mmCIF file of C-alpha atoms in Angstrom:
data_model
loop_
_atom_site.group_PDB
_atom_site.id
_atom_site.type_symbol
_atom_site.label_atom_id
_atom_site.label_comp_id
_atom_site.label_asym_id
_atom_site.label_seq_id
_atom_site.Cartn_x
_atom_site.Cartn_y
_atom_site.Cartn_z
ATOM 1 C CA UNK A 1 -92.358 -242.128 -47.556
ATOM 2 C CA UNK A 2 -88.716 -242.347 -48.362
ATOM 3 C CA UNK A 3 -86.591 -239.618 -49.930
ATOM 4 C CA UNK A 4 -84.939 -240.092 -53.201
ATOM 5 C CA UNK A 5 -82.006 -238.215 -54.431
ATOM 6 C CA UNK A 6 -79.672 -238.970 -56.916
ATOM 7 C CA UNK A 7 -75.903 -238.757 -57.053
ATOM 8 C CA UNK A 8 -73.892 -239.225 -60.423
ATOM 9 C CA UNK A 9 -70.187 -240.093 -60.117
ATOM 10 C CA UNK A 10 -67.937 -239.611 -62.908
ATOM 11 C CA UNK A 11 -65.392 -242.507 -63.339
ATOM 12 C CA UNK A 12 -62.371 -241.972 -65.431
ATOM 13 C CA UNK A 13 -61.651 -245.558 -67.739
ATOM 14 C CA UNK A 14 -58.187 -244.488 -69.080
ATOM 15 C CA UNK A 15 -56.003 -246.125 -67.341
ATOM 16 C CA UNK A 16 -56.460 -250.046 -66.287
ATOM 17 C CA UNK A 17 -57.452 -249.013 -62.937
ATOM 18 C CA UNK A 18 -60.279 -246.478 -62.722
ATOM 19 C CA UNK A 19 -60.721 -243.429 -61.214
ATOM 20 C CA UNK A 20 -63.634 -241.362 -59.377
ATOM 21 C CA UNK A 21 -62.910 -238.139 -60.960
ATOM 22 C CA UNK A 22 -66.227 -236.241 -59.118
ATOM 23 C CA UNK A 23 -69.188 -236.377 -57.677
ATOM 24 C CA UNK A 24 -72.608 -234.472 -58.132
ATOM 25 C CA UNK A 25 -75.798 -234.676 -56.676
ATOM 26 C CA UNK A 26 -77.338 -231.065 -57.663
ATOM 27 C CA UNK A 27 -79.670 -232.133 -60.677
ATOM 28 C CA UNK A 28 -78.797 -228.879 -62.463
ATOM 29 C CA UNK A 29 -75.137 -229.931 -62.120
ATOM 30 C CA UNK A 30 -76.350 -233.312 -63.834
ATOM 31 C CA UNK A 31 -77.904 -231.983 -65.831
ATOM 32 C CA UNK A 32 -75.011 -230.228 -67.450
ATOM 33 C CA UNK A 33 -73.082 -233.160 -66.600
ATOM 34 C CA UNK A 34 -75.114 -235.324 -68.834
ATOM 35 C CA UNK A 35 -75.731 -232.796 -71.867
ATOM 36 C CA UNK A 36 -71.609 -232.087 -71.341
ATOM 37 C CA UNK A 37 -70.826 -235.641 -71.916
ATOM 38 C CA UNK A 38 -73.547 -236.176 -74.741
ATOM 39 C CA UNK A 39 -72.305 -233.654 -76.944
ATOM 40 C CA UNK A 40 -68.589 -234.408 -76.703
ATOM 41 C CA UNK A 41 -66.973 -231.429 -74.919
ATOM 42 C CA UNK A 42 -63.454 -231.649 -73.898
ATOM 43 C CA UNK A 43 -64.149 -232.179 -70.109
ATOM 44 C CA UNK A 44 -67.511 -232.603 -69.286
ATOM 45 C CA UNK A 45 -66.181 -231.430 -64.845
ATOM 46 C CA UNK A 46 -65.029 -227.932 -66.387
ATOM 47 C CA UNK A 47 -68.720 -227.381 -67.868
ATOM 48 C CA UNK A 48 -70.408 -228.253 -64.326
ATOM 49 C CA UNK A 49 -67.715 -225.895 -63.024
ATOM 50 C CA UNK A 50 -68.504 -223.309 -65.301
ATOM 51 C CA UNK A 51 -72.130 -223.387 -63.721
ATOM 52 C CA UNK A 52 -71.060 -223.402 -60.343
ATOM 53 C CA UNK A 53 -69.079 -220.252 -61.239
ATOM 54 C CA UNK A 54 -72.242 -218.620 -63.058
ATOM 55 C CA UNK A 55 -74.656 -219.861 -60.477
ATOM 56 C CA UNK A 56 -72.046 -218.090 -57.323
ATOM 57 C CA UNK A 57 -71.507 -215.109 -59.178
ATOM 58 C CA UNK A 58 -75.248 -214.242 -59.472
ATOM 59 C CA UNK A 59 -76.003 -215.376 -56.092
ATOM 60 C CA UNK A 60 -73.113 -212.953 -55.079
ATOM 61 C CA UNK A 61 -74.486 -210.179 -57.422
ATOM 62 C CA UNK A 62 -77.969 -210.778 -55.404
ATOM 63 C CA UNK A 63 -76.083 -210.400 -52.045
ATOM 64 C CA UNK A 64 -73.957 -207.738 -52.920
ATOM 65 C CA UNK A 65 -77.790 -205.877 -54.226
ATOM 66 C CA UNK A 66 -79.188 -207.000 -50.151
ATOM 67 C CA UNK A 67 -76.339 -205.795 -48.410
ATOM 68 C CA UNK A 68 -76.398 -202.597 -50.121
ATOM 69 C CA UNK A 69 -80.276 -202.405 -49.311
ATOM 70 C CA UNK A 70 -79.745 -202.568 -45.699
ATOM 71 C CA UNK A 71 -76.873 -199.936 -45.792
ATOM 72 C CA UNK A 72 -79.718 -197.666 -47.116
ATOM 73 C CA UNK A 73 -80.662 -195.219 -43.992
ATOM 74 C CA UNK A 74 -83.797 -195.083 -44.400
ATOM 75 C CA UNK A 75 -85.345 -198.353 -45.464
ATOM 76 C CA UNK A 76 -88.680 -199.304 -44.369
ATOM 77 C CA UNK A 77 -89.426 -202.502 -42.021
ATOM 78 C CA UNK A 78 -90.483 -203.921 -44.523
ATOM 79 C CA UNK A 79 -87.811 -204.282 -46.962
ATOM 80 C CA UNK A 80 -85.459 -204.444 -44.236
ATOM 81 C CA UNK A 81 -86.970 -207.472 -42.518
ATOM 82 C CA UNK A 82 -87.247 -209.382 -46.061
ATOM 83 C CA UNK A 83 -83.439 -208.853 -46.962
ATOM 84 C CA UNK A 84 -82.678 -210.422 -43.121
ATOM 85 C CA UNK A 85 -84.432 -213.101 -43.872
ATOM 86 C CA UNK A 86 -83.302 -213.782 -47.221
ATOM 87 C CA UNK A 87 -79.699 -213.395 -45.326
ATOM 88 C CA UNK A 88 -80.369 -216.276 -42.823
ATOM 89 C CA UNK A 89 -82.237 -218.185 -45.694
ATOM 90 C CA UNK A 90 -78.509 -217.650 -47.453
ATOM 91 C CA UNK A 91 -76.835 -219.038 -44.016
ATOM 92 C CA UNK A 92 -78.688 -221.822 -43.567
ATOM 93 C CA UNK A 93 -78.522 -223.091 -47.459
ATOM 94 C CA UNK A 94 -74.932 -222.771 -47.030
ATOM 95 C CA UNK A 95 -74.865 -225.113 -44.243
ATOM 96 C CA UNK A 96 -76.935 -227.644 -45.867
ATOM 97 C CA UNK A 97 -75.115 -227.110 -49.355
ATOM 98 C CA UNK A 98 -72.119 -228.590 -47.320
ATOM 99 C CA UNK A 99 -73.393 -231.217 -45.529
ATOM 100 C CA UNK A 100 -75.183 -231.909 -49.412
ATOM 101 C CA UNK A 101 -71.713 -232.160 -49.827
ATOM 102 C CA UNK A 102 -70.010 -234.392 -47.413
ATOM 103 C CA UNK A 103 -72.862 -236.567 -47.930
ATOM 104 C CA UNK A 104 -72.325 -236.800 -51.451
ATOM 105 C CA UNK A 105 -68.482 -237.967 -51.519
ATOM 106 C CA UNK A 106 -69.164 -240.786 -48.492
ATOM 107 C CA UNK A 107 -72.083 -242.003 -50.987
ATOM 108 C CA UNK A 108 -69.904 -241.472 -54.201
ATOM 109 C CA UNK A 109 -67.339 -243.528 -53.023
ATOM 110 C CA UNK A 110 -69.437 -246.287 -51.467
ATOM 111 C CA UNK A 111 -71.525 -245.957 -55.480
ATOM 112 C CA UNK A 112 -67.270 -246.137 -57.104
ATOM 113 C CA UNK A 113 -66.243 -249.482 -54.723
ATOM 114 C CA UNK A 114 -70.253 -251.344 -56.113
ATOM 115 C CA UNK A 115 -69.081 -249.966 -59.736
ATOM 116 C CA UNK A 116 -65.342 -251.523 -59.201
ATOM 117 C CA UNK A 117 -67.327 -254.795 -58.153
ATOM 118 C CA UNK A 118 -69.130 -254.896 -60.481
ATOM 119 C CA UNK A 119 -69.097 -252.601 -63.677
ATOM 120 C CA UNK A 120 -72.007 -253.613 -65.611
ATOM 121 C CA UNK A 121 -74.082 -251.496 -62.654
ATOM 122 C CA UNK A 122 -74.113 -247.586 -63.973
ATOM 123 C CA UNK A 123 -76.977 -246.905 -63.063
ATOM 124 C CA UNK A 124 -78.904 -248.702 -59.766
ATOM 125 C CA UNK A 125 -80.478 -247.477 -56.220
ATOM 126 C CA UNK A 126 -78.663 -247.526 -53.117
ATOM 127 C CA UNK A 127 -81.439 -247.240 -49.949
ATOM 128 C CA UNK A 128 -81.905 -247.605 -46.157
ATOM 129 C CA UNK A 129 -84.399 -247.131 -44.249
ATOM 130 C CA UNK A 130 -85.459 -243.493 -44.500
ATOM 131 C CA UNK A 131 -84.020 -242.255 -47.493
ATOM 132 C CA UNK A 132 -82.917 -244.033 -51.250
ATOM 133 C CA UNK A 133 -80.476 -242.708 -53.278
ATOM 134 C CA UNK A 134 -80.572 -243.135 -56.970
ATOM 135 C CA UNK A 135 -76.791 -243.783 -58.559
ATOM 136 C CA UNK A 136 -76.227 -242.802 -61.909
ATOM 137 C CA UNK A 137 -72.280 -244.052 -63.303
ATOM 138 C CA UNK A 138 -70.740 -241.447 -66.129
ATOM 139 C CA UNK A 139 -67.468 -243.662 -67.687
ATOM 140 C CA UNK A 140 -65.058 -241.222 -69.670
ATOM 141 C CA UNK A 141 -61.503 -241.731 -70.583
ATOM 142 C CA UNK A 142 -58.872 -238.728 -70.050
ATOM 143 C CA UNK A 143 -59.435 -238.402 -73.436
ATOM 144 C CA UNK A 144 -63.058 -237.701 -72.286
ATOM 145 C CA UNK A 145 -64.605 -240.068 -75.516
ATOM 146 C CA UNK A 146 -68.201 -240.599 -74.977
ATOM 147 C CA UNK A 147 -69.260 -243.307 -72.681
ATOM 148 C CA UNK A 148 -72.332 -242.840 -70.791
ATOM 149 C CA UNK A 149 -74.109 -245.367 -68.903
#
């Protein structure tokens, strides 16, 4: 069975040569992308920033909550065991969030050079033979007027 993700690059059309402006491939972050672009806002990036901001500060506000848990003296096994864990579980989603990450750009610009190519494809897989990546093309203008593919 192959995996399928999906990674949605946002190309900027101003100009007579375009421009990979980002790359996402957290489907809350298109999501937000998508709903951004759709209802006109200025700069559809700051909105998926603002979530990244949200989504960090409550995941800090959560580890701020553990860390004072395990400063308690007296905290049973228990409790103290689960917010270890949930410590390590932070650590290692970290470490995959970047390698999400790295992964993303090398496929976002490999997705941008097949758009430049050819830029009637906005939305087409790219797969191997593990693994298939679904590419989905967002076309704005620095003026950010709709354009979504």
């Amino acid at each position: 069975m192959k995996k399928i993700g999906t990674v949605a690059i946002v190309v900027d059309l101003h100009d007579s040569t375009p421009l990979l402006r980002g790359a996402f491939s957290d489907e809350r972050e298109i999501e937000e992308l998508q709903k951004a672009i759709e209802s006109g806002a200025g700069d559809p990036i700051e909105k998926v920033n603002q979530l990244r901001i949200q989504l960090t500060t409550e995941d800090e506000e959560f580890g701020n909550y553990v860390e004072e848990l395990l400063a308690y003296p007296f905290l049973s096994p228990q409790i103290q065991g689960h917010a270890v864990n949930w410590l390590k579980s932070k650590i290692k989603i970290e470490q995959y969030r970047s390698s999400e990450d790295e992964a993303t750009n090398i496929i976002a610009g490999y997705a941008f050079k097949i758009f430049l190519a050819d830029r009637e494809k906005t939305d087409f897989v790219l797969a191997g033979p593990t693994s298939q990546v679904k590419i989905r093309v967002f076309q704005v203008s620095k003026k950010l007027t709709q354009s979504v593919a």
